[in-house]
PDB file of C-alpha atoms and ligand atoms in Angstrom:
ATOM      1  CA  MET A  12     110.536 -29.834 115.834  1.00  0.00           C
ATOM      2  CA  VAL A  13     111.623 -32.016 113.099  1.00  0.00           C
ATOM      3  CA  SER A  14     115.598 -31.304 112.361  1.00  0.00           C
ATOM      4  CA  ILE A  15     115.879 -31.083 108.650  1.00  0.00           C
ATOM      5  CA  GLU A  16     119.115 -33.723 109.302  1.00  0.00           C
ATOM      6  CA  TYR A  17     117.046 -36.236 110.633  1.00  0.00           C
ATOM      7  CA  GLU A  18     114.389 -35.280 107.459  1.00  0.00           C
ATOM      8  CA  ARG A  19     117.384 -35.782 105.437  1.00  0.00           C
ATOM      9  CA  ARG A  20     118.069 -39.157 107.024  1.00  0.00           C
ATOM     10  CA  ILE A  21     114.992 -40.245 107.181  1.00  0.00           C
ATOM     11  CA  ALA A  22     114.645 -39.776 103.341  1.00  0.00           C
ATOM     12  CA  ARG A  23     117.784 -41.267 103.217  1.00  0.00           C
ATOM     13  CA  ARG A  24     116.234 -44.874 104.317  1.00  0.00           C
ATOM     14  CA  PHE A  25     113.058 -44.199 103.133  1.00  0.00           C
ATOM     15  CA  ALA A  26     115.032 -44.354  99.338  1.00  0.00           C
ATOM     16  CA  GLY A  27     116.499 -47.112 100.462  1.00  0.00           C
ATOM     17  CA  PHE A  28     114.049 -49.827 101.113  1.00  0.00           C
ATOM     18  CA  ASP A  29     111.816 -48.066  98.059  1.00  0.00           C
ATOM     19  CA  GLN A  30     114.037 -49.952  95.594  1.00  0.00           C
ATOM     20  CA  ASP A  31     112.163 -48.720  92.315  1.00  0.00           C
ATOM     21  CA  GLY A  32     111.652 -45.345  93.576  1.00  0.00           C
ATOM     22  CA  ASN A  33     108.035 -44.723  93.015  1.00  0.00           C
ATOM     23  CA  GLY A  34     107.532 -43.032  96.439  1.00  0.00           C
ATOM     24  CA  TYR A  35     106.087 -45.806  98.298  1.00  0.00           C
ATOM     25  CA  ILE A  36     107.343 -48.927  99.772  1.00  0.00           C
ATOM     26  CA  ASP A  37     106.153 -52.300  98.700  1.00  0.00           C
ATOM     27  CA  ARG A  38     106.522 -56.297  97.694  1.00  0.00           C
ATOM     28  CA  GLU A  39     107.785 -55.168  94.482  1.00  0.00           C
ATOM     29  CA  ASP A  40     110.528 -53.428  96.153  1.00  0.00           C
ATOM     30  CA  PHE A  41     111.952 -56.487  97.607  1.00  0.00           C
ATOM     31  CA  ASN A  42     111.103 -58.751  94.933  1.00  0.00           C
ATOM     32  CA  ALA A  43     113.569 -56.283  93.351  1.00  0.00           C
ATOM     33  CA  ALA A  44     116.476 -56.129  95.606  1.00  0.00           C
ATOM     34  CA  ALA A  45     116.240 -59.732  95.933  1.00  0.00           C
ATOM     35  CA  LYS A  46     116.302 -60.638  91.938  1.00  0.00           C
ATOM     36  CA  ALA A  47     119.425 -57.279  92.214  1.00  0.00           C
ATOM     37  CA  VAL A  48     121.468 -59.116  94.580  1.00  0.00           C
ATOM     38  CA  LEU A  49     120.870 -62.396  92.438  1.00  0.00           C
ATOM     39  CA  ALA A  50     121.765 -60.797  89.457  1.00  0.00           C
ATOM     40  CA  ALA A  51     124.620 -59.435  90.877  1.00  0.00           C
ATOM     41  CA  PHE A  52     125.940 -62.861  92.002  1.00  0.00           C
ATOM     42  CA  GLY A  53     125.250 -64.866  88.691  1.00  0.00           C
ATOM     43  CA  THR A  54     122.932 -66.509  90.535  1.00  0.00           C
ATOM     44  CA  THR A  55     119.147 -67.899  89.025  1.00  0.00           C
ATOM     45  CA  ALA A  56     116.199 -67.321  91.278  1.00  0.00           C
ATOM     46  CA  ARG A  57     115.014 -70.814  90.903  1.00  0.00           C
ATOM     47  CA  SER A  58     118.053 -72.289  92.950  1.00  0.00           C
ATOM     48  CA  ASP A  59     118.184 -73.225  96.292  1.00  0.00           C
ATOM     49  CA  LYS A  60     119.627 -70.118  96.995  1.00  0.00           C
ATOM     50  CA  GLY A  61     118.025 -68.095  94.785  1.00  0.00           C
ATOM     51  CA  GLN A  62     114.614 -69.247  96.363  1.00  0.00           C
ATOM     52  CA  ALA A  63     116.022 -68.726  99.826  1.00  0.00           C
ATOM     53  CA  LEU A  64     116.979 -64.989  99.352  1.00  0.00           C
ATOM     54  CA  TYR A  65     112.642 -64.708  97.440  1.00  0.00           C
ATOM     55  CA  ILE A  66     111.599 -65.990 101.043  1.00  0.00           C
ATOM     56  CA  GLY A  67     113.641 -64.165 102.927  1.00  0.00           C
ATOM     57  CA  ALA A  68     112.522 -60.552 101.115  1.00  0.00           C
ATOM     58  CA  GLU A  69     108.758 -61.645 101.065  1.00  0.00           C
ATOM     59  CA  ALA A  70     109.257 -62.283 105.071  1.00  0.00           C
ATOM     60  CA  PHE A  71     111.335 -59.100 105.257  1.00  0.00           C
ATOM     61  CA  TRP A  72     108.317 -57.004 103.909  1.00  0.00           C
ATOM     62  CA  GLN A  73     105.796 -59.564 106.050  1.00  0.00           C
ATOM     63  CA  GLY A  74     107.631 -58.017 108.690  1.00  0.00           C
ATOM     64  CA  MET A  75     107.871 -54.255 107.373  1.00  0.00           C
ATOM     65  CA  ALA A  76     103.662 -53.688 106.680  1.00  0.00           C
ATOM     66  CA  GLY A  77     103.121 -55.700 109.743  1.00  0.00           C
ATOM     67  CA  ILE A  78     105.074 -52.551 111.345  1.00  0.00           C
ATOM     68  CA  ALA A  79     104.462 -49.511 109.365  1.00  0.00           C
ATOM     69  CA  ASP A  80     101.571 -50.415 106.995  1.00  0.00           C
ATOM     70  CA  ARG A  81      99.151 -49.047 109.330  1.00  0.00           C
ATOM     71  CA  ASP A  82      96.217 -48.411 106.748  1.00  0.00           C
ATOM     72  CA  GLY A  83      96.777 -52.262 104.893  1.00  0.00           C
ATOM     73  CA  ASP A  84      96.634 -51.307 101.578  1.00  0.00           C
ATOM     74  CA  GLN A  85      99.962 -53.196 101.647  1.00  0.00           C
ATOM     75  CA  ARG A  86     102.253 -49.870 100.320  1.00  0.00           C
ATOM     76  CA  ILE A  87     104.514 -48.178 102.922  1.00  0.00           C
ATOM     77  CA  THR A  88     104.016 -44.547 102.113  1.00  0.00           C
ATOM     78  CA  ARG A  89     106.488 -41.918 103.756  1.00  0.00           C
ATOM     79  CA  GLU A  90     104.404 -40.818 106.219  1.00  0.00           C
ATOM     80  CA  GLU A  91     103.450 -44.260 107.231  1.00  0.00           C
ATOM     81  CA  PHE A  92     107.442 -45.093 107.837  1.00  0.00           C
ATOM     82  CA  VAL A  93     108.413 -42.374 109.773  1.00  0.00           C
ATOM     83  CA  SER A  94     105.530 -42.384 111.825  1.00  0.00           C
ATOM     84  CA  GLY A  95     105.788 -46.115 112.048  1.00  0.00           C
ATOM     85  CA  ALA A  96     108.647 -48.163 111.209  1.00  0.00           C
ATOM     86  CA  VAL A  97     111.114 -45.131 112.242  1.00  0.00           C
ATOM     87  CA  LYS A  98     110.012 -44.875 115.626  1.00  0.00           C
ATOM     88  CA  ARG A  99     109.253 -48.805 116.322  1.00  0.00           C
ATOM     89  CA  LEU A 100     112.044 -49.860 114.625  1.00  0.00           C
ATOM     90  CA  HIS A 101     114.064 -47.050 116.773  1.00  0.00           C
ATOM     91  CA  ASP A 102     112.522 -48.238 119.439  1.00  0.00           C
ATOM     92  CA  ASN A 103     113.266 -52.244 118.822  1.00  0.00           C
ATOM     93  CA  PRO A 104     116.517 -51.800 116.770  1.00  0.00           C
ATOM     94  CA  ASP A 105     117.100 -55.845 117.744  1.00  0.00           C
ATOM     95  CA  GLY A 106     113.053 -56.762 116.664  1.00  0.00           C
ATOM     96  CA  PHE A 107     113.935 -55.106 113.030  1.00  0.00           C
ATOM     97  CA  GLY A 108     117.257 -57.455 112.705  1.00  0.00           C
ATOM     98  CA  GLU A 109     114.973 -59.980 113.027  1.00  0.00           C
ATOM     99  CA  ILE A 110     112.714 -59.613 110.605  1.00  0.00           C
ATOM    100  CA  ALA A 111     115.473 -58.432 108.408  1.00  0.00           C
ATOM    101  CA  ARG A 112     117.466 -61.615 109.336  1.00  0.00           C
ATOM    102  CA  PRO A 113     116.090 -63.960 106.864  1.00  0.00           C
ATOM    103  CA  PHE A 114     116.466 -62.092 104.421  1.00  0.00           C
ATOM    104  CA  LEU A 115     120.353 -61.110 104.931  1.00  0.00           C
ATOM    105  CA  HIS A 116     121.053 -64.454 105.804  1.00  0.00           C
ATOM    106  CA  ALA A 117     120.242 -65.921 102.479  1.00  0.00           C
ATOM    107  CA  ALA A 118     122.257 -62.667 100.799  1.00  0.00           C
ATOM    108  CA  LEU A 119     124.921 -63.455 102.504  1.00  0.00           C
ATOM    109  CA  ALA A 120     124.908 -67.731 101.330  1.00  0.00           C
ATOM    110  CA  VAL A 121     124.565 -65.648  97.806  1.00  0.00           C
ATOM    111  CA  ALA A 122     127.676 -63.723  98.583  1.00  0.00           C
ATOM    112  CA  ASP A 123     129.887 -66.211 100.096  1.00  0.00           C
ATOM    113  CA  THR A 124     130.264 -67.707  96.725  1.00  0.00           C
ATOM    114  CA  ASP A 125     133.283 -69.942  98.633  1.00  0.00           C
ATOM    115  CA  GLY A 126     130.814 -71.486 100.978  1.00  0.00           C
ATOM    116  CA  ASP A 127     133.115 -70.541 103.950  1.00  0.00           C
ATOM    117  CA  GLY A 128     130.200 -69.028 106.459  1.00  0.00           C
ATOM    118  CA  ALA A 129     131.124 -65.272 105.930  1.00  0.00           C
ATOM    119  CA  ALA A 130     131.484 -62.932 103.176  1.00  0.00           C
ATOM    120  CA  THR A 131     134.581 -60.952 101.740  1.00  0.00           C
ATOM    121  CA  VAL A 132     134.563 -57.158 101.990  1.00  0.00           C
ATOM    122  CA  GLU A 133     134.609 -57.037  98.145  1.00  0.00           C
ATOM    123  CA  GLU A 134     131.696 -59.533  97.921  1.00  0.00           C
ATOM    124  CA  THR A 135     129.838 -56.715 100.622  1.00  0.00           C
ATOM    125  CA  VAL A 136     129.861 -54.048  98.480  1.00  0.00           C
ATOM    126  CA  ARG A 137     128.683 -55.918  95.217  1.00  0.00           C
ATOM    127  CA  VAL A 138     125.866 -56.635  97.685  1.00  0.00           C
ATOM    128  CA  LEU A 139     124.950 -53.057  99.319  1.00  0.00           C
ATOM    129  CA  GLU A 140     125.659 -51.769  95.152  1.00  0.00           C
ATOM    130  CA  ALA A 141     123.434 -54.155  93.724  1.00  0.00           C
ATOM    131  CA  LEU A 142     121.120 -52.708  96.667  1.00  0.00           C
ATOM    132  CA  GLY A 143     121.818 -49.081  95.531  1.00  0.00           C
ATOM    133  CA  VAL A 144     124.299 -47.768  98.061  1.00  0.00           C
ATOM    134  CA  ARG A 145     126.539 -45.394  96.242  1.00  0.00           C
ATOM    135  CA  ASP A 146     130.438 -47.333  95.923  1.00  0.00           C
ATOM    136  CA  ASP A 147     132.408 -44.930  97.700  1.00  0.00           C
ATOM    137  CA  VAL A 148     129.279 -45.344 100.848  1.00  0.00           C
ATOM    138  CA  ALA A 149     129.233 -49.193 100.023  1.00  0.00           C
ATOM    139  CA  ALA A 150     133.078 -49.311 100.107  1.00  0.00           C
ATOM    140  CA  ALA A 151     133.037 -48.026 103.525  1.00  0.00           C
ATOM    141  CA  ALA A 152     129.895 -49.643 104.731  1.00  0.00           C
ATOM    142  CA  ALA A 153     132.072 -53.035 103.765  1.00  0.00           C
ATOM    143  CA  ALA A 154     135.226 -52.010 105.509  1.00  0.00           C
ATOM    144  CA  ALA A 155     133.156 -50.767 108.315  1.00  0.00           C
ATOM    145  CA  LEU A 156     131.674 -54.409 109.093  1.00  0.00           C
ATOM    146  CA  ASP A 157     135.267 -55.905 108.990  1.00  0.00           C
ATOM    147  CA  THR A 158     135.308 -55.158 112.728  1.00  0.00           C
ATOM    148  CA  ASP A 159     138.287 -56.893 113.826  1.00  0.00           C
ATOM    149  CA  ALA A 160     140.225 -56.605 109.988  1.00  0.00           C
ATOM    150  CA  ASP A 161     140.100 -60.331 108.950  1.00  0.00           C
ATOM    151  CA  GLY A 162     138.778 -59.200 105.198  1.00  0.00           C
ATOM    152  CA  ARG A 163     135.369 -61.971 106.400  1.00  0.00           C
ATOM    153  CA  ILE A 164     131.971 -60.749 106.834  1.00  0.00           C
ATOM    154  CA  GLY A 165     129.643 -63.274 108.881  1.00  0.00           C
ATOM    155  CA  GLU A 166     125.752 -63.416 109.472  1.00  0.00           C
ATOM    156  CA  ALA A 167     126.018 -61.570 113.038  1.00  0.00           C
ATOM    157  CA  GLU A 168     127.927 -58.844 112.280  1.00  0.00           C
ATOM    158  CA  ILE A 169     125.687 -57.893 108.820  1.00  0.00           C
ATOM    159  CA  VAL A 170     122.539 -58.158 111.070  1.00  0.00           C
ATOM    160  CA  ALA A 171     123.641 -56.511 113.503  1.00  0.00           C
ATOM    161  CA  ALA A 172     124.992 -53.331 110.898  1.00  0.00           C
ATOM    162  CA  PHE A 173     122.009 -54.052 109.390  1.00  0.00           C
ATOM    163  CA  ALA A 174     119.874 -52.876 112.818  1.00  0.00           C
ATOM    164  CA  ARG A 175     122.189 -49.694 113.648  1.00  0.00           C
ATOM    165  CA  TYR A 176     122.168 -48.261 110.382  1.00  0.00           C
ATOM    166  CA  PHE A 177     118.259 -48.119 110.592  1.00  0.00           C
ATOM    167  CA  THR A 178     117.973 -47.392 113.950  1.00  0.00           C
ATOM    168  CA  VAL A 179     121.079 -44.856 115.053  1.00  0.00           C
ATOM    169  CA  PRO A 180     121.405 -41.832 114.497  1.00  0.00           C
ATOM    170  CA  GLU A 181     124.801 -41.329 112.276  1.00  0.00           C
TER     171      GLU A 181
HETATM  172 CA1   CA B 209     108.688 -48.999  95.357  1.00  0.00          CA
HETATM  173 CA1   CA B 210     100.060 -48.165 103.917  1.00  0.00          CA
END
């Protein structure tokens, strides 16, 4: 018996990936995510950081498709997401972090405007909002990421939190 709460949680995760809201996850959603993050920081797609982000988005998509696109039609439906991705991600959260790492690494480089290797809480909120996360949720998530409260959020914290968000019940 699948609980209503579980269904809602899955729906939110799915909606997070389905950036254009057309009911399935595909390459365009990952490109849209890269585009939105670049726009939030005024970074062009053809800059080094922009190209790295698109390459990371493509790798992320390929990794997700490898896990979840069971019929190989280059779309992940909600059914495929639930039966494929959610189970696999839950069984192997570190593996999911590795799939997402090139994208997260590149997104951090875009957000890290002073180039010190970490994003501020404010910069992290801007990334999350660009990805469609609600303001209050983004602020709470970014604050929670800064576990030692030094105002800086690094790659390891981001990758671990991302894996946790998609794999562990809230
Ligand atoms: Ca979509
Ligand atoms: Ca499919």
